[in-house]
Amino acid sequence: MPNLFWHDYLLIVSFFASIAGLYLLHEPKPSQSNDTEATERILFRMCFAYWMVYCLATSIQKLALPDWEILFINLKITAIFSYFITFSCVLCLPLHRISSRQVV
């Protein structure tokens, strides 16, 4: 069992917070909303989902056996991509809001 540091505890908490965020954004019946609201909702969902992937990939890296080098490399690449995709989704949220206000 590996030693857990403060960063690992933060990842665990943020993983469950992402699950809670996805649960709060869940809509059983899609309502009639305009495209701007639908796009913002999708971007929020993407942020939470990709952050969950990052948390899982980073956590599994700690548990991976040293004999599984290919798994370790794939987990590292997955963590890097999901981190950058999460960052781009978070960056797109305010940019989308600004652009939608300028069009209207």
C-alpha atoms as a printed R data frame, in Angstrom:
    type eleno elety resid chain resno       x      y       z
1   ATOM     1    CA   MET     A     1   0.000  0.000   0.000
2   ATOM     2    CA   PRO     A     2   1.633  3.262  -1.079
3   ATOM     3    CA   ASN     A     3   1.922  6.256   1.197
4   ATOM     4    CA   LEU     A     4  -0.713  8.875   0.509
5   ATOM     5    CA   PHE     A     5   0.263 12.525   0.524
6   ATOM     6    CA   TRP     A     6  -1.937 15.616   0.681
7   ATOM     7    CA   HIS     A     7  -2.150 15.691  -3.120
8   ATOM     8    CA   ASP     A     8  -3.571 12.175  -3.152
9   ATOM     9    CA   TYR     A     9  -6.213 13.061  -0.593
10  ATOM    10    CA   LEU     A    10  -7.115 16.113  -2.636
11  ATOM    11    CA   LEU     A    11  -7.504 13.932  -5.735
12  ATOM    12    CA   ILE     A    12  -9.796 11.555  -3.866
13  ATOM    13    CA   VAL     A    13 -11.958 14.406  -2.603
14  ATOM    14    CA   SER     A    14 -12.074 16.084  -6.027
15  ATOM    15    CA   PHE     A    15 -13.021 12.758  -7.650
16  ATOM    16    CA   PHE     A    16 -16.074 12.465  -5.436
17  ATOM    17    CA   ALA     A    17 -16.826 16.150  -5.927
18  ATOM    18    CA   SER     A    18 -16.809 15.554  -9.684
19  ATOM    19    CA   ILE     A    19 -19.274 12.726  -9.252
20  ATOM    20    CA   ALA     A    20 -21.479 15.062  -7.215
21  ATOM    21    CA   GLY     A    21 -21.154 17.750  -9.904
22  ATOM    22    CA   LEU     A    22 -22.202 15.337 -12.622
23  ATOM    23    CA   TYR     A    23 -25.121 14.229 -10.481
24  ATOM    24    CA   LEU     A    24 -26.226 17.836  -9.986
25  ATOM    25    CA   LEU     A    25 -25.985 18.535 -13.718
26  ATOM    26    CA   HIS     A    26 -27.989 15.433 -14.602
27  ATOM    27    CA   GLU     A    27 -31.258 16.243 -16.315
28  ATOM    28    CA   PRO     A    28 -33.725 13.348 -16.514
29  ATOM    29    CA   LYS     A    29 -35.782 15.084 -19.198
30  ATOM    30    CA   PRO     A    30 -34.004 17.558 -21.439
31  ATOM    31    CA   SER     A    31 -35.835 20.833 -21.181
32  ATOM    32    CA   GLN     A    32 -36.391 23.242 -24.031
33  ATOM    33    CA   SER     A    33 -33.398 25.512 -23.582
34  ATOM    34    CA   ASN     A    34 -31.502 27.600 -26.045
35  ATOM    35    CA   ASP     A    35 -28.219 26.548 -27.584
36  ATOM    36    CA   THR     A    36 -26.129 28.730 -25.261
37  ATOM    37    CA   GLU     A    37 -27.419 27.064 -22.102
38  ATOM    38    CA   ALA     A    38 -27.084 23.612 -23.640
39  ATOM    39    CA   THR     A    39 -23.482 24.295 -24.649
40  ATOM    40    CA   GLU     A    40 -22.597 25.590 -21.180
41  ATOM    41    CA   ARG     A    41 -24.172 22.533 -19.569
42  ATOM    42    CA   ILE     A    42 -22.200 20.241 -21.885
43  ATOM    43    CA   LEU     A    43 -18.956 22.091 -21.130
44  ATOM    44    CA   PHE     A    44 -19.584 21.743 -17.387
45  ATOM    45    CA   ARG     A    45 -20.238 18.028 -17.800
46  ATOM    46    CA   MET     A    46 -17.066 17.642 -19.847
47  ATOM    47    CA   CYS     A    47 -15.038 19.431 -17.162
48  ATOM    48    CA   PHE     A    48 -16.284 17.090 -14.456
49  ATOM    49    CA   ALA     A    49 -15.977 13.941 -16.563
50  ATOM    50    CA   TYR     A    50 -12.445 14.635 -17.771
51  ATOM    51    CA   TRP     A    51 -11.357 15.603 -14.263
52  ATOM    52    CA   MET     A    52 -12.663 12.244 -13.025
53  ATOM    53    CA   VAL     A    53 -10.570 10.512 -15.703
54  ATOM    54    CA   TYR     A    54  -7.516 12.499 -14.567
55  ATOM    55    CA   CYS     A    55  -8.096 11.563 -10.924
56  ATOM    56    CA   LEU     A    56  -8.512  7.887 -11.776
57  ATOM    57    CA   ALA     A    57  -5.460  7.756 -14.029
58  ATOM    58    CA   THR     A    58  -3.291  9.520 -11.464
59  ATOM    59    CA   SER     A    59  -4.532  7.319  -8.621
60  ATOM    60    CA   ILE     A    60  -4.029  4.080 -10.532
61  ATOM    61    CA   GLN     A    61  -0.459  5.153 -11.321
62  ATOM    62    CA   LYS     A    62   0.273  4.959  -7.606
63  ATOM    63    CA   LEU     A    63  -1.127  1.427  -7.413
64  ATOM    64    CA   ALA     A    64   0.391  0.025 -10.618
65  ATOM    65    CA   LEU     A    65   3.007 -2.663 -10.272
66  ATOM    66    CA   PRO     A    66   6.516 -1.893 -11.518
67  ATOM    67    CA   ASP     A    67   6.350 -4.822 -13.966
68  ATOM    68    CA   TRP     A    68   3.553 -3.165 -15.941
69  ATOM    69    CA   GLU     A    69   5.526 -0.496 -17.780
70  ATOM    70    CA   ILE     A    70   3.105 -0.251 -20.712
71  ATOM    71    CA   LEU     A    71   0.171  0.303 -18.350
72  ATOM    72    CA   PHE     A    72   2.149  2.965 -16.497
73  ATOM    73    CA   ILE     A    73   3.012  4.813 -19.720
74  ATOM    74    CA   ASN     A    74  -0.588  4.642 -20.971
75  ATOM    75    CA   LEU     A    75  -1.899  5.920 -17.638
76  ATOM    76    CA   LYS     A    76   0.564  8.789 -17.737
77  ATOM    77    CA   ILE     A    77  -0.491  9.753 -21.272
78  ATOM    78    CA   THR     A    78  -4.161  9.479 -20.305
79  ATOM    79    CA   ALA     A    79  -3.603 11.700 -17.276
80  ATOM    80    CA   ILE     A    80  -1.798 14.315 -19.350
81  ATOM    81    CA   PHE     A    81  -4.461 14.402 -22.077
82  ATOM    82    CA   SER     A    82  -7.355 14.515 -19.632
83  ATOM    83    CA   TYR     A    83  -5.665 17.313 -17.668
84  ATOM    84    CA   PHE     A    84  -5.218 19.427 -20.796
85  ATOM    85    CA   ILE     A    85  -8.743 18.695 -22.034
86  ATOM    86    CA   THR     A    86 -10.122 19.687 -18.612
87  ATOM    87    CA   PHE     A    87  -8.116 22.897 -18.739
88  ATOM    88    CA   SER     A    88  -9.387 23.692 -22.226
89  ATOM    89    CA   CYS     A    89 -13.006 23.060 -21.184
90  ATOM    90    CA   VAL     A    90 -12.601 25.338 -18.176
91  ATOM    91    CA   LEU     A    91 -11.065 27.968 -20.436
92  ATOM    92    CA   CYS     A    92 -13.860 27.618 -23.014
93  ATOM    93    CA   LEU     A    93 -16.630 28.268 -20.478
94  ATOM    94    CA   PRO     A    94 -16.023 32.019 -19.997
95  ATOM    95    CA   LEU     A    95 -14.975 32.450 -23.618
96  ATOM    96    CA   HIS     A    96 -18.237 30.910 -24.783
97  ATOM    97    CA   ARG     A    97 -20.212 33.142 -22.441
98  ATOM    98    CA   ILE     A    98 -18.419 36.249 -23.724
99  ATOM    99    CA   SER     A    99 -18.926 35.276 -27.351
100 ATOM   100    CA   SER     A   100 -22.613 34.503 -26.860
101 ATOM   101    CA   ARG     A   101 -23.179 37.906 -25.253
102 ATOM   102    CA   GLN     A   102 -21.453 39.700 -28.135
103 ATOM   103    CA   VAL     A   103 -23.581 37.934 -30.756
104 ATOM   104    CA   VAL     A   104 -26.887 38.769 -29.062
